[in-house]
Protein backbone atom coordinates (compact mmCIF):
# COMPACT_ATOMS: atom_id res chain seq x y z
CA UNK A 1 0.00 0.00 0.00
CA UNK A 2 1.41 3.36 -1.01
CA UNK A 3 1.23 5.65 2.05
CA UNK A 4 3.00 8.63 0.57
CA UNK A 5 0.99 11.73 -0.25
CA UNK A 6 2.49 13.99 -2.85
CA UNK A 7 2.71 17.76 -2.32
CA UNK A 8 0.65 18.16 -5.48
CA UNK A 9 -2.18 16.10 -3.95
CA UNK A 10 -2.01 18.07 -0.72
CA UNK A 11 -2.27 21.32 -2.67
CA UNK A 12 -5.09 19.96 -4.80
CA UNK A 13 -7.04 18.86 -1.72
CA UNK A 14 -6.44 22.20 -0.02
CA UNK A 15 -7.60 24.06 -3.11
CA UNK A 16 -10.74 21.91 -3.28
CA UNK A 17 -11.58 22.56 0.38
CA UNK A 18 -11.01 26.29 0.09
CA UNK A 19 -12.97 26.37 -3.14
CA UNK A 20 -15.93 24.69 -1.41
CA UNK A 21 -15.66 27.21 1.41
CA UNK A 22 -15.89 30.07 -1.07
CA UNK A 23 -18.87 28.45 -2.81
CA UNK A 24 -20.72 28.47 0.53
CA UNK A 25 -20.87 32.26 0.72
CA UNK A 26 -20.33 33.46 -2.85
CA UNK A 27 -23.85 32.92 -4.13
CA UNK A 28 -24.45 35.71 -6.61
CA UNK A 29 -27.48 36.88 -4.63
CA UNK A 30 -27.41 39.75 -2.11
CA UNK A 31 -23.64 39.41 -1.96
CA UNK A 32 -23.53 40.41 -5.63
CA UNK A 33 -25.92 43.34 -5.10
CA UNK A 34 -23.79 44.65 -2.24
CA UNK A 35 -20.48 44.13 -4.05
CA UNK A 36 -21.86 45.91 -7.10
CA UNK A 37 -22.92 48.84 -4.92
CA UNK A 38 -19.51 49.10 -3.26
CA UNK A 39 -17.34 49.06 -6.41
CA UNK A 40 -18.07 52.67 -7.48
CA UNK A 41 -16.99 53.87 -4.05
CA UNK A 42 -13.52 52.52 -4.70
CA UNK A 43 -13.28 54.94 -7.60
CA UNK A 44 -14.92 57.77 -5.65
CA UNK A 45 -12.19 57.40 -3.02
CA UNK A 46 -9.53 57.12 -5.73
CA UNK A 47 -10.70 60.32 -7.37
CA UNK A 48 -10.87 62.15 -4.04
CA UNK A 49 -7.30 61.11 -3.23
CA UNK A 50 -6.13 62.12 -6.73
CA UNK A 51 -7.81 65.51 -6.49
CA UNK A 52 -6.35 66.27 -3.05
CA UNK A 53 -2.91 65.35 -4.36
CA UNK A 54 -3.41 67.76 -7.23
CA UNK A 55 -3.19 70.58 -4.69
CA UNK A 56 0.49 69.80 -4.32
CA UNK A 57 1.28 69.81 -8.04
CA UNK A 58 3.23 73.10 -8.10
CA UNK A 59 5.14 72.21 -4.97
CA UNK A 60 6.04 68.78 -6.37
CA UNK A 61 7.35 70.33 -9.59
CA UNK A 62 9.28 72.98 -7.65
CA UNK A 63 11.03 70.30 -5.55
CA UNK A 64 12.77 69.29 -8.73
CA UNK A 65 13.95 66.07 -10.33
CA UNK A 66 16.82 65.33 -7.97
CA UNK A 67 16.90 61.58 -7.39
CA UNK A 68 14.21 60.90 -10.01
CA UNK A 69 14.91 57.53 -11.64
CA UNK A 70 11.73 56.60 -13.55
CA UNK A 71 10.28 53.16 -12.88
CA UNK A 72 9.28 51.03 -15.86
CA UNK A 73 5.65 52.32 -16.18
CA UNK A 74 7.17 55.78 -16.76
CA UNK A 75 9.20 54.60 -19.73
CA UNK A 76 8.11 57.76 -21.58
CA UNK A 77 9.39 60.17 -18.87
CA UNK A 78 12.99 60.55 -20.15
CA UNK A 79 11.65 62.06 -23.37
CA UNK A 80 9.64 64.77 -21.68
CA UNK A 81 10.57 67.76 -19.55
CA UNK A 82 10.26 66.97 -15.81
CA UNK A 83 7.54 69.52 -15.02
CA UNK A 84 5.46 68.13 -17.86
CA UNK A 85 5.97 64.58 -16.55
CA UNK A 86 4.62 65.55 -13.14
CA UNK A 87 1.69 67.47 -14.60
CA UNK A 88 0.73 64.63 -16.94
CA UNK A 89 0.99 62.04 -14.16
CA UNK A 90 -1.21 64.01 -11.78
CA UNK A 91 -3.79 65.06 -14.38
CA UNK A 92 -4.02 61.56 -15.87
CA UNK A 93 -4.68 60.16 -12.44
CA UNK A 94 -7.41 62.72 -11.76
CA UNK A 95 -8.99 62.32 -15.19
CA UNK A 96 -9.03 58.53 -15.31
CA UNK A 97 -10.31 58.12 -11.76
CA UNK A 98 -13.09 60.65 -12.42
CA UNK A 99 -14.06 58.73 -15.55
CA UNK A 100 -14.22 55.55 -13.47
CA UNK A 101 -16.52 57.32 -11.00
CA UNK A 102 -18.92 57.92 -13.89
CA UNK A 103 -18.60 54.50 -15.55
CA UNK A 104 -17.34 52.02 -12.93
CA UNK A 105 -18.88 49.00 -14.64
CA UNK A 106 -17.15 49.49 -17.99
CA UNK A 107 -13.95 47.46 -18.13
CA UNK A 108 -12.10 49.80 -20.48
CA UNK A 109 -12.67 52.67 -18.09
CA UNK A 110 -11.42 50.60 -15.17
CA UNK A 111 -8.30 49.78 -17.19
CA UNK A 112 -7.72 53.52 -17.72
CA UNK A 113 -8.16 54.11 -14.00
CA UNK A 114 -5.57 51.43 -13.24
CA UNK A 115 -3.10 52.84 -15.76
CA UNK A 116 -3.68 56.37 -14.46
CA UNK A 117 -2.97 55.36 -10.90
CA UNK A 118 -0.04 53.19 -11.97
CA UNK A 119 1.61 56.30 -13.41
CA UNK A 120 1.30 58.10 -10.09
CA UNK A 121 2.39 55.03 -8.11
CA UNK A 122 5.42 54.60 -10.35
CA UNK A 123 6.24 58.31 -10.06
CA UNK A 124 6.30 58.19 -6.26
CA UNK A 125 8.35 54.99 -6.40
CA UNK A 126 10.89 56.62 -8.72
CA UNK A 127 12.69 58.36 -5.84
CA UNK A 128 14.37 55.35 -4.25
CA UNK A 129 12.27 52.98 -2.16
CA UNK A 130 8.53 52.90 -2.98
CA UNK A 131 5.97 54.19 -0.50
CA UNK A 132 4.14 50.92 0.06
CA UNK A 133 1.00 52.36 1.57
CA UNK A 134 -0.32 52.90 -1.96
CA UNK A 135 0.43 49.35 -3.13
CA UNK A 136 -2.98 48.00 -2.10
CA UNK A 137 -4.75 50.63 -4.18
CA UNK A 138 -2.64 49.73 -7.19
CA UNK A 139 -3.22 46.01 -7.08
CA UNK A 140 -6.90 46.27 -6.20
CA UNK A 141 -7.47 48.66 -9.12
CA UNK A 142 -5.89 45.93 -11.28
CA UNK A 143 -8.01 43.16 -9.74
CA UNK A 144 -11.21 45.15 -10.30
CA UNK A 145 -10.39 45.32 -14.02
CA UNK A 146 -11.40 41.65 -14.09
CA UNK A 147 -14.94 42.23 -12.86
CA UNK A 148 -17.21 40.72 -15.49
CA UNK A 149 -19.32 42.93 -17.73
CA UNK A 150 -22.90 43.30 -16.54
CA UNK A 151 -25.94 43.08 -18.74
CA UNK A 152 -29.34 44.28 -17.60
CA UNK A 153 -30.07 40.89 -16.07
CA UNK A 154 -26.78 39.14 -15.51
CA UNK A 155 -26.76 35.38 -15.20
CA UNK A 156 -26.09 33.65 -11.88
CA UNK A 157 -22.66 32.67 -13.24
CA UNK A 158 -21.83 36.32 -13.99
CA UNK A 159 -23.13 37.47 -10.63
CA UNK A 160 -21.07 34.86 -8.82
CA UNK A 161 -17.97 35.77 -10.80
CA UNK A 162 -18.48 39.44 -9.96
CA UNK A 163 -18.71 38.59 -6.25
CA UNK A 164 -15.69 36.32 -6.57
CA UNK A 165 -13.49 39.02 -8.11
CA UNK A 166 -14.60 41.37 -5.34
CA UNK A 167 -13.57 38.68 -2.88
CA UNK A 168 -10.24 38.46 -4.72
CA UNK A 169 -9.63 42.10 -3.83
CA UNK A 170 -10.48 41.32 -0.18
CA UNK A 171 -8.18 38.33 -0.22
CA UNK A 172 -5.29 40.32 -1.68
CA UNK A 173 -5.71 43.02 0.97
CA UNK A 174 -5.68 40.40 3.73
CA UNK A 175 -2.80 38.48 2.13
CA UNK A 176 -0.52 41.50 2.54
CA UNK A 177 -1.25 41.59 6.27
CA UNK A 178 -0.59 37.86 6.55
CA UNK A 179 2.74 38.35 4.80
CA UNK A 180 3.58 41.08 7.32
CA UNK A 181 2.60 38.75 10.17
CA UNK A 182 4.73 35.92 8.80
CA UNK A 183 7.66 38.34 8.62
CA UNK A 184 7.23 39.33 12.26
CA UNK A 185 6.93 35.71 13.42
CA UNK A 186 9.96 34.63 11.39
CA UNK A 187 12.16 37.32 12.87
CA UNK A 188 10.65 36.77 16.33
CA UNK A 189 12.07 33.24 16.31
CA UNK A 190 15.40 34.41 14.90
CA UNK A 191 15.75 37.15 17.51
CA UNK A 192 14.59 34.83 20.30
CA UNK A 193 17.22 32.28 19.31
CA UNK A 194 19.86 35.02 19.47
CA UNK A 195 18.81 36.14 22.95
CA UNK A 196 17.53 39.48 21.69
CA UNK A 197 14.27 41.31 22.35
CA UNK A 198 11.64 39.79 20.05
CA UNK A 199 8.02 40.21 19.01
CA UNK A 200 6.71 38.25 22.03
CA UNK A 201 8.75 40.29 24.54
CA UNK A 202 6.63 42.44 26.89
CA UNK A 203 8.60 45.54 25.91
CA UNK A 204 8.51 45.00 22.13
CA UNK A 205 5.89 47.68 21.48
CA UNK A 206 7.68 50.22 23.66
CA UNK A 207 11.03 49.49 21.96
CA UNK A 208 9.49 50.05 18.52
CA UNK A 209 7.91 53.32 19.66
CA UNK A 210 10.97 54.71 21.44
CA UNK A 211 13.40 53.79 18.65
CA UNK A 212 11.25 55.27 15.92
CA UNK A 213 10.50 58.46 17.79
CA UNK A 214 14.13 58.93 18.87
CA UNK A 215 15.11 58.66 15.22
CA UNK A 216 12.48 61.13 14.06
CA UNK A 217 12.92 63.35 17.13
CA UNK A 218 9.18 63.59 17.48
CA UNK A 219 6.50 62.47 19.87
CA UNK A 220 2.88 61.36 19.54
CA UNK A 221 -0.01 61.24 22.06
CA UNK A 222 0.35 57.67 23.34
CA UNK A 223 4.13 57.39 23.14
CA UNK A 224 4.80 58.65 26.65
CA UNK A 225 2.47 56.22 28.40
CA UNK A 226 3.60 53.20 26.34
CA UNK A 227 7.28 53.94 26.90
CA UNK A 228 6.82 54.60 30.61
CA UNK A 229 4.68 51.45 31.03
CA UNK A 230 5.81 49.02 28.31
CA UNK A 231 3.54 46.23 29.58
CA UNK A 232 0.50 48.25 28.40
CA UNK A 233 1.45 47.55 24.79
CA UNK A 234 2.07 43.82 25.28
CA UNK A 235 -1.46 42.47 24.82
CA UNK A 236 -2.32 44.86 21.95
CA UNK A 237 0.90 43.78 20.24
CA UNK A 238 0.03 40.09 20.59
CA UNK A 239 -3.46 40.80 19.24
CA UNK A 240 -1.83 42.59 16.33
CA UNK A 241 0.28 39.49 15.59
CA UNK A 242 -2.91 37.43 15.55
CA UNK A 243 -4.70 39.96 13.31
CA UNK A 244 -1.87 40.12 10.82
CA UNK A 245 -0.78 36.48 10.68
CA UNK A 246 -4.28 35.05 10.30
CA UNK A 247 -5.68 37.80 8.08
CA UNK A 248 -5.84 35.53 5.02
CA UNK A 249 -7.72 32.90 7.05
CA UNK A 250 -10.32 35.58 7.82
CA UNK A 251 -10.84 36.02 4.06
CA UNK A 252 -12.47 32.56 4.03
CA UNK A 253 -14.63 33.27 7.09
CA UNK A 254 -17.13 36.03 6.25
CA UNK A 255 -18.27 36.24 9.87
CA UNK A 256 -14.78 37.63 10.63
CA UNK A 257 -14.61 40.24 7.86
CA UNK A 258 -15.97 43.14 9.88
CA UNK A 259 -14.06 42.37 13.06
CA UNK A 260 -10.82 41.98 11.08
CA UNK A 261 -11.41 45.21 9.16
CA UNK A 262 -12.09 47.08 12.39
CA UNK A 263 -9.08 45.50 14.10
CA UNK A 264 -6.73 46.41 11.27
CA UNK A 265 -7.98 50.00 11.20
CA UNK A 266 -7.34 50.21 14.95
CA UNK A 267 -3.87 48.79 14.28
CA UNK A 268 -3.06 51.64 11.89
CA UNK A 269 -4.45 54.25 14.26
CA UNK A 270 -2.48 52.67 17.09
CA UNK A 271 0.83 52.63 15.26
CA UNK A 272 0.39 56.29 14.42
CA UNK A 273 -0.45 57.27 17.99
CA UNK A 274 2.44 55.27 19.48
CA UNK A 275 5.23 55.50 16.93
CA UNK A 276 4.07 57.93 14.30
CA UNK A 277 4.00 55.27 11.60
CA UNK A 278 1.89 56.81 8.86
CA UNK A 279 -0.08 54.18 6.97
CA UNK A 280 -3.43 55.83 6.42
CA UNK A 281 -4.01 54.89 2.76
CA UNK A 282 -5.15 51.28 3.34
CA UNK A 283 -7.81 52.43 5.84
CA UNK A 284 -10.33 53.35 3.16
CA UNK A 285 -9.85 49.92 1.59
CA UNK A 286 -10.35 48.23 4.95
CA UNK A 287 -13.63 50.13 5.26
CA UNK A 288 -14.83 49.36 1.73
CA UNK A 289 -13.77 45.75 1.46
CA UNK A 290 -13.98 44.45 5.02
CA UNK A 291 -16.11 46.64 7.24
CA UNK A 292 -18.68 46.82 4.43
CA UNK A 293 -18.04 43.23 3.29
CA UNK A 294 -20.91 41.96 1.13
CA UNK A 295 -20.33 38.46 2.51
CA UNK A 296 -20.54 39.28 6.22
CA UNK A 297 -23.71 37.81 7.73
CA UNK A 298 -26.51 40.33 8.35
CA UNK A 299 -27.35 38.99 11.77
CA UNK A 300 -24.38 38.68 14.03
CA UNK A 301 -24.09 35.51 16.04
CA UNK A 302 -21.34 36.31 18.47
CA UNK A 303 -20.84 32.68 19.39
CA UNK A 304 -20.13 31.78 15.80
CA UNK A 305 -17.93 34.82 15.24
CA UNK A 306 -15.79 34.22 18.31
CA UNK A 307 -15.57 30.48 17.65
CA UNK A 308 -14.19 31.09 14.20
CA UNK A 309 -11.28 33.29 15.31
CA UNK A 310 -8.10 31.36 14.42
CA UNK A 311 -6.35 29.81 17.44
CA UNK A 312 -8.55 31.43 20.09
CA UNK A 313 -11.77 30.23 18.54
CA UNK A 314 -11.05 26.68 19.68
CA UNK A 315 -10.33 27.89 23.21
CA UNK A 316 -13.58 29.83 23.19
CA UNK A 317 -15.50 26.76 21.97
CA UNK A 318 -13.94 24.62 24.70
CA UNK A 319 -14.81 27.11 27.42
CA UNK A 320 -18.40 27.59 26.25
CA UNK A 321 -18.91 23.81 25.98
CA UNK A 322 -17.65 23.36 29.54
CA UNK A 323 -19.98 26.10 30.76
CA UNK A 324 -22.94 24.54 28.91
CA UNK A 325 -22.24 21.05 30.21
CA UNK A 326 -21.98 22.49 33.72
CA UNK A 327 -25.39 24.12 33.26
CA UNK A 328 -26.88 20.86 31.91
CA UNK A 329 -25.67 18.92 34.93
CA UNK A 330 -27.26 21.49 37.24
CA UNK B 1 -13.86 34.29 -17.63
CA UNK B 2 -16.24 31.92 -15.88
CA UNK B 3 -16.56 31.39 -12.14
CA UNK B 4 -14.37 28.27 -11.97
CA UNK B 5 -11.57 29.80 -14.03
CA UNK B 6 -11.78 33.03 -12.03
CA UNK B 7 -11.18 31.03 -8.85
CA UNK B 8 -8.08 29.42 -10.33
CA UNK B 9 -6.81 32.78 -11.60
CA UNK B 10 -7.24 34.45 -8.23
CA UNK B 11 -5.53 31.57 -6.43
CA UNK B 12 -2.63 31.68 -8.88
CA UNK B 13 -2.29 35.44 -8.52
CA UNK B 14 -2.25 35.33 -4.71
CA UNK B 15 0.34 32.55 -4.65
CA UNK B 16 2.47 34.32 -7.27
CA UNK B 17 2.33 37.62 -5.38
CA UNK B 18 3.38 35.97 -2.11
CA UNK B 19 6.12 34.00 -3.86
CA UNK B 20 7.62 37.03 -5.61
CA UNK B 21 7.26 39.21 -2.51
CA UNK B 22 8.93 36.72 -0.18
CA UNK B 23 11.52 35.94 -2.86
CA UNK B 24 12.48 39.62 -3.12
CA UNK B 25 13.11 39.74 0.60
CA UNK B 26 15.00 36.46 0.66
CA UNK B 27 17.35 37.48 -2.13
CA UNK B 28 18.09 41.00 -0.95
CA UNK B 29 17.07 41.94 2.57
CA UNK B 30 18.60 45.41 2.63
CA UNK B 31 17.63 46.64 -0.82
CA UNK B 32 14.56 44.53 -1.37
CA UNK B 33 12.99 45.85 -4.51
CA UNK B 34 10.80 43.83 -6.85
CA UNK B 35 8.58 46.70 -7.83
CA UNK B 36 5.59 46.58 -7.76
CA UNK B 37 5.70 43.40 -5.63
CA UNK B 38 6.62 43.57 -1.96
CA UNK B 39 7.24 41.19 0.93
CA UNK B 40 5.42 43.40 3.50
CA UNK B 41 8.25 42.70 5.93
CA UNK B 42 7.89 46.06 7.65
CA UNK B 43 9.14 46.60 11.21
CA UNK B 44 9.91 42.89 11.46
CA UNK B 45 12.84 43.14 13.85
CA UNK B 46 12.30 44.44 17.37
CA UNK B 47 14.93 47.12 18.08
CA UNK B 48 17.58 46.14 20.66
CA UNK B 49 17.35 47.16 24.30
CA UNK B 50 20.76 48.85 24.13
CA UNK B 51 21.41 50.99 21.08
CA UNK B 52 24.25 53.17 19.99
CA UNK B 53 24.52 56.40 18.14
CA UNK B 54 26.96 59.08 17.17
CA UNK B 55 26.99 62.79 17.62
CA UNK B 56 29.33 65.74 17.38
CA UNK B 57 29.86 67.78 20.51
CA UNK B 58 31.41 71.20 20.90
CA UNK B 59 34.33 70.87 23.31
CA UNK B 60 35.99 74.30 23.38
CA UNK B 61 35.29 77.80 22.07
CA UNK B 62 38.04 80.37 21.47
CA UNK B 63 40.57 78.28 23.37
CA UNK B 64 38.39 77.85 26.47
CA UNK B 65 37.25 74.33 27.25
CA UNK B 66 33.54 74.04 27.96
CA UNK B 67 32.52 72.64 31.33
CA UNK B 68 30.08 70.29 29.62
CA UNK B 69 30.32 69.54 25.92
CA UNK B 70 27.21 70.58 24.01
CA UNK B 71 25.68 69.61 20.70
CA UNK B 72 26.74 71.75 17.77
CA UNK B 73 23.20 72.91 17.10
CA UNK B 74 22.87 74.13 20.68
CA UNK B 75 25.46 76.84 19.97
CA UNK B 76 24.26 78.76 16.89
CA UNK B 77 26.75 81.50 17.82
CA UNK B 78 29.58 79.06 17.12
CA UNK B 79 28.06 76.66 14.57
CA UNK B 80 25.68 77.98 11.93
CA UNK B 81 23.21 75.45 10.61
CA UNK B 82 22.37 77.62 7.60
CA UNK B 83 22.54 75.48 4.47
CA UNK B 84 22.53 72.20 6.35
CA UNK B 85 19.43 70.46 7.66
CA UNK B 86 19.36 68.40 10.86
CA UNK B 87 18.99 65.28 8.75
CA UNK B 88 22.03 66.19 6.63
CA UNK B 89 24.04 66.89 9.76
CA UNK B 90 22.98 63.54 11.16
CA UNK B 91 24.13 61.81 7.96
CA UNK B 92 27.47 63.66 8.06
CA UNK B 93 27.87 62.59 11.69
CA UNK B 94 27.24 58.92 10.83
CA UNK B 95 29.70 58.98 7.95
CA UNK B 96 32.24 60.86 10.05
CA UNK B 97 32.06 58.30 12.86
CA UNK B 98 32.34 55.34 10.51
CA UNK B 99 35.27 56.96 8.69
CA UNK B 100 37.10 57.49 11.98
CA UNK B 101 36.49 53.90 13.01
CA UNK B 102 37.60 52.69 9.60
CA UNK B 103 40.63 55.02 9.62
CA UNK B 104 39.67 56.43 6.21
CA UNK B 105 41.72 59.62 6.34
CA UNK B 106 40.66 61.05 3.00
CA UNK B 107 37.01 60.80 3.91
CA UNK B 108 37.73 62.27 7.33
CA UNK B 109 39.37 65.27 5.67
CA UNK B 110 36.48 65.73 3.28
CA UNK B 111 33.89 65.54 6.05
CA UNK B 112 35.88 67.97 8.18
CA UNK B 113 35.83 70.44 5.30
CA UNK B 114 32.05 70.01 4.92
CA UNK B 115 31.50 70.56 8.64
CA UNK B 116 34.05 73.23 9.53
CA UNK B 117 32.82 75.69 6.94
CA UNK B 118 29.86 76.27 9.29
CA UNK B 119 31.98 77.32 12.25
CA UNK B 120 32.08 81.06 12.81
CA UNK B 121 34.82 81.07 15.42
CA UNK B 122 37.80 79.17 16.72
CA UNK B 123 36.56 75.96 18.31
CA UNK B 124 37.23 72.31 18.85
CA UNK B 125 34.75 69.48 18.58
CA UNK B 126 34.59 65.78 19.29
CA UNK B 127 32.93 62.91 17.47
CA UNK B 128 31.30 60.76 20.10
CA UNK B 129 29.81 57.28 20.16
CA UNK B 130 27.22 56.78 22.86
CA UNK B 131 25.10 53.88 24.09
CA UNK B 132 21.62 54.20 25.49
CA UNK B 133 18.47 52.45 26.49
CA UNK B 134 15.96 53.77 23.89
CA UNK B 135 13.19 53.94 26.49
CA UNK B 136 15.32 56.03 28.89
CA UNK B 137 16.65 58.13 26.04
CA UNK B 138 13.14 58.99 24.91
CA UNK B 139 12.09 59.96 28.42
CA UNK B 140 15.07 62.07 29.47
CA UNK B 141 17.81 61.87 26.81
CA UNK B 142 19.82 59.73 29.23
CA UNK B 143 22.94 58.14 27.79
CA UNK B 144 24.36 54.99 29.41
CA UNK B 145 27.95 55.44 28.28
CA UNK B 146 29.98 57.30 25.70
CA UNK B 147 33.44 57.33 24.21
CA UNK B 148 35.19 60.01 22.23
CA UNK B 149 36.24 58.65 18.86
CA UNK B 150 38.27 61.70 17.87
CA UNK B 151 38.68 65.37 18.64
CA UNK B 152 39.40 68.07 16.10
CA UNK B 153 40.43 71.69 16.17
CA UNK B 154 38.70 73.75 13.51
CA UNK B 155 41.09 74.63 10.74
CA UNK B 156 43.94 72.43 11.98
PDB file of C-alpha atoms in Angstrom, chain A residues 15 19 23 26 71-72 121-122 125 129 132 135-136 139 143 157 160-161 164 171-172 175-176 179-180 183-184 187 191 197-199 201 203 206-208 210-214 217 219 227 275 279, chain B residues 1-4 6-8 10-11 13-15 17-18 21-22 25 29-33 35-49 51 86 132-135 137-139 141:
ATOM      1  CA  UNK A  15      -7.604  24.065  -3.106  1.00  0.00           C
ATOM      2  CA  UNK A  19     -12.975  26.374  -3.143  1.00  0.00           C
ATOM      3  CA  UNK A  23     -18.870  28.454  -2.807  1.00  0.00           C
ATOM      4  CA  UNK A  26     -20.334  33.456  -2.850  1.00  0.00           C
ATOM      5  CA  UNK A  71      10.282  53.157 -12.876  1.00  0.00           C
ATOM      6  CA  UNK A  72       9.278  51.027 -15.865  1.00  0.00           C
ATOM      7  CA  UNK A 121       2.391  55.035  -8.108  1.00  0.00           C
ATOM      8  CA  UNK A 122       5.424  54.603 -10.352  1.00  0.00           C
ATOM      9  CA  UNK A 125       8.354  54.995  -6.403  1.00  0.00           C
ATOM     10  CA  UNK A 129      12.274  52.980  -2.163  1.00  0.00           C
ATOM     11  CA  UNK A 132       4.136  50.918   0.056  1.00  0.00           C
ATOM     12  CA  UNK A 135       0.435  49.352  -3.130  1.00  0.00           C
ATOM     13  CA  UNK A 136      -2.982  47.999  -2.102  1.00  0.00           C
ATOM     14  CA  UNK A 139      -3.217  46.008  -7.077  1.00  0.00           C
ATOM     15  CA  UNK A 143      -8.007  43.161  -9.742  1.00  0.00           C
ATOM     16  CA  UNK A 157     -22.656  32.669 -13.241  1.00  0.00           C
ATOM     17  CA  UNK A 160     -21.073  34.861  -8.821  1.00  0.00           C
ATOM     18  CA  UNK A 161     -17.966  35.766 -10.801  1.00  0.00           C
ATOM     19  CA  UNK A 164     -15.687  36.323  -6.568  1.00  0.00           C
ATOM     20  CA  UNK A 171      -8.178  38.326  -0.224  1.00  0.00           C
ATOM     21  CA  UNK A 172      -5.292  40.325  -1.675  1.00  0.00           C
ATOM     22  CA  UNK A 175      -2.804  38.482   2.134  1.00  0.00           C
ATOM     23  CA  UNK A 176      -0.518  41.501   2.544  1.00  0.00           C
ATOM     24  CA  UNK A 179       2.743  38.349   4.800  1.00  0.00           C
ATOM     25  CA  UNK A 180       3.576  41.076   7.323  1.00  0.00           C
ATOM     26  CA  UNK A 183       7.658  38.335   8.623  1.00  0.00           C
ATOM     27  CA  UNK A 184       7.225  39.328  12.259  1.00  0.00           C
ATOM     28  CA  UNK A 187      12.162  37.323  12.870  1.00  0.00           C
ATOM     29  CA  UNK A 191      15.753  37.150  17.508  1.00  0.00           C
ATOM     30  CA  UNK A 197      14.273  41.313  22.350  1.00  0.00           C
ATOM     31  CA  UNK A 198      11.643  39.792  20.055  1.00  0.00           C
ATOM     32  CA  UNK A 199       8.020  40.211  19.014  1.00  0.00           C
ATOM     33  CA  UNK A 201       8.746  40.295  24.538  1.00  0.00           C
ATOM     34  CA  UNK A 203       8.599  45.542  25.907  1.00  0.00           C
ATOM     35  CA  UNK A 206       7.683  50.218  23.657  1.00  0.00           C
ATOM     36  CA  UNK A 207      11.026  49.493  21.959  1.00  0.00           C
ATOM     37  CA  UNK A 208       9.490  50.051  18.519  1.00  0.00           C
ATOM     38  CA  UNK A 210      10.975  54.714  21.436  1.00  0.00           C
ATOM     39  CA  UNK A 211      13.399  53.789  18.652  1.00  0.00           C
ATOM     40  CA  UNK A 212      11.248  55.270  15.919  1.00  0.00           C
ATOM     41  CA  UNK A 213      10.497  58.464  17.791  1.00  0.00           C
ATOM     42  CA  UNK A 214      14.130  58.932  18.868  1.00  0.00           C
ATOM     43  CA  UNK A 217      12.925  63.349  17.130  1.00  0.00           C
ATOM     44  CA  UNK A 219       6.500  62.467  19.868  1.00  0.00           C
ATOM     45  CA  UNK A 227       7.277  53.945  26.900  1.00  0.00           C
ATOM     46  CA  UNK A 275       5.234  55.498  16.931  1.00  0.00           C
ATOM     47  CA  UNK A 279      -0.083  54.182   6.966  1.00  0.00           C
TER      48      UNK A 279
ATOM     49  CA  UNK B   1     -13.861  34.287 -17.633  1.00  0.00           C
ATOM     50  CA  UNK B   2     -16.239  31.918 -15.877  1.00  0.00           C
ATOM     51  CA  UNK B   3     -16.558  31.395 -12.136  1.00  0.00           C
ATOM     52  CA  UNK B   4     -14.370  28.272 -11.970  1.00  0.00           C
ATOM     53  CA  UNK B   6     -11.779  33.027 -12.035  1.00  0.00           C
ATOM     54  CA  UNK B   7     -11.176  31.026  -8.849  1.00  0.00           C
ATOM     55  CA  UNK B   8      -8.083  29.423 -10.328  1.00  0.00           C
ATOM     56  CA  UNK B  10      -7.236  34.455  -8.228  1.00  0.00           C
ATOM     57  CA  UNK B  11      -5.527  31.566  -6.426  1.00  0.00           C
ATOM     58  CA  UNK B  13      -2.285  35.444  -8.522  1.00  0.00           C
ATOM     59  CA  UNK B  14      -2.252  35.330  -4.711  1.00  0.00           C
ATOM     60  CA  UNK B  15       0.344  32.547  -4.653  1.00  0.00           C
ATOM     61  CA  UNK B  17       2.328  37.616  -5.375  1.00  0.00           C
ATOM     62  CA  UNK B  18       3.380  35.975  -2.112  1.00  0.00           C
ATOM     63  CA  UNK B  21       7.256  39.208  -2.512  1.00  0.00           C
ATOM     64  CA  UNK B  22       8.931  36.721  -0.185  1.00  0.00           C
ATOM     65  CA  UNK B  25      13.115  39.743   0.600  1.00  0.00           C
ATOM     66  CA  UNK B  29      17.072  41.938   2.566  1.00  0.00           C
ATOM     67  CA  UNK B  30      18.596  45.405   2.633  1.00  0.00           C
ATOM     68  CA  UNK B  31      17.628  46.636  -0.818  1.00  0.00           C
ATOM     69  CA  UNK B  32      14.559  44.525  -1.370  1.00  0.00           C
ATOM     70  CA  UNK B  33      12.986  45.846  -4.514  1.00  0.00           C
ATOM     71  CA  UNK B  35       8.576  46.700  -7.834  1.00  0.00           C
ATOM     72  CA  UNK B  36       5.587  46.577  -7.756  1.00  0.00           C
ATOM     73  CA  UNK B  37       5.703  43.397  -5.630  1.00  0.00           C
ATOM     74  CA  UNK B  38       6.620  43.573  -1.963  1.00  0.00           C
ATOM     75  CA  UNK B  39       7.238  41.194   0.934  1.00  0.00           C
ATOM     76  CA  UNK B  40       5.425  43.396   3.503  1.00  0.00           C
ATOM     77  CA  UNK B  41       8.255  42.702   5.932  1.00  0.00           C
ATOM     78  CA  UNK B  42       7.892  46.060   7.651  1.00  0.00           C
ATOM     79  CA  UNK B  43       9.143  46.598  11.210  1.00  0.00           C
ATOM     80  CA  UNK B  44       9.910  42.889  11.457  1.00  0.00           C
ATOM     81  CA  UNK B  45      12.841  43.144  13.855  1.00  0.00           C
ATOM     82  CA  UNK B  46      12.305  44.438  17.374  1.00  0.00           C
ATOM     83  CA  UNK B  47      14.925  47.123  18.083  1.00  0.00           C
ATOM     84  CA  UNK B  48      17.577  46.140  20.661  1.00  0.00           C
ATOM     85  CA  UNK B  49      17.347  47.162  24.305  1.00  0.00           C
ATOM     86  CA  UNK B  51      21.411  50.988  21.083  1.00  0.00           C
ATOM     87  CA  UNK B  86      19.365  68.402  10.857  1.00  0.00           C
ATOM     88  CA  UNK B 132      21.622  54.204  25.486  1.00  0.00           C
ATOM     89  CA  UNK B 133      18.471  52.449  26.489  1.00  0.00           C
ATOM     90  CA  UNK B 134      15.957  53.770  23.894  1.00  0.00           C
ATOM     91  CA  UNK B 135      13.187  53.944  26.493  1.00  0.00           C
ATOM     92  CA  UNK B 137      16.650  58.129  26.042  1.00  0.00           C
ATOM     93  CA  UNK B 138      13.144  58.989  24.911  1.00  0.00           C
ATOM     94  CA  UNK B 139      12.088  59.964  28.425  1.00  0.00           C
ATOM     95  CA  UNK B 141      17.806  61.869  26.808  1.00  0.00           C
TER      96      UNK B 141
END
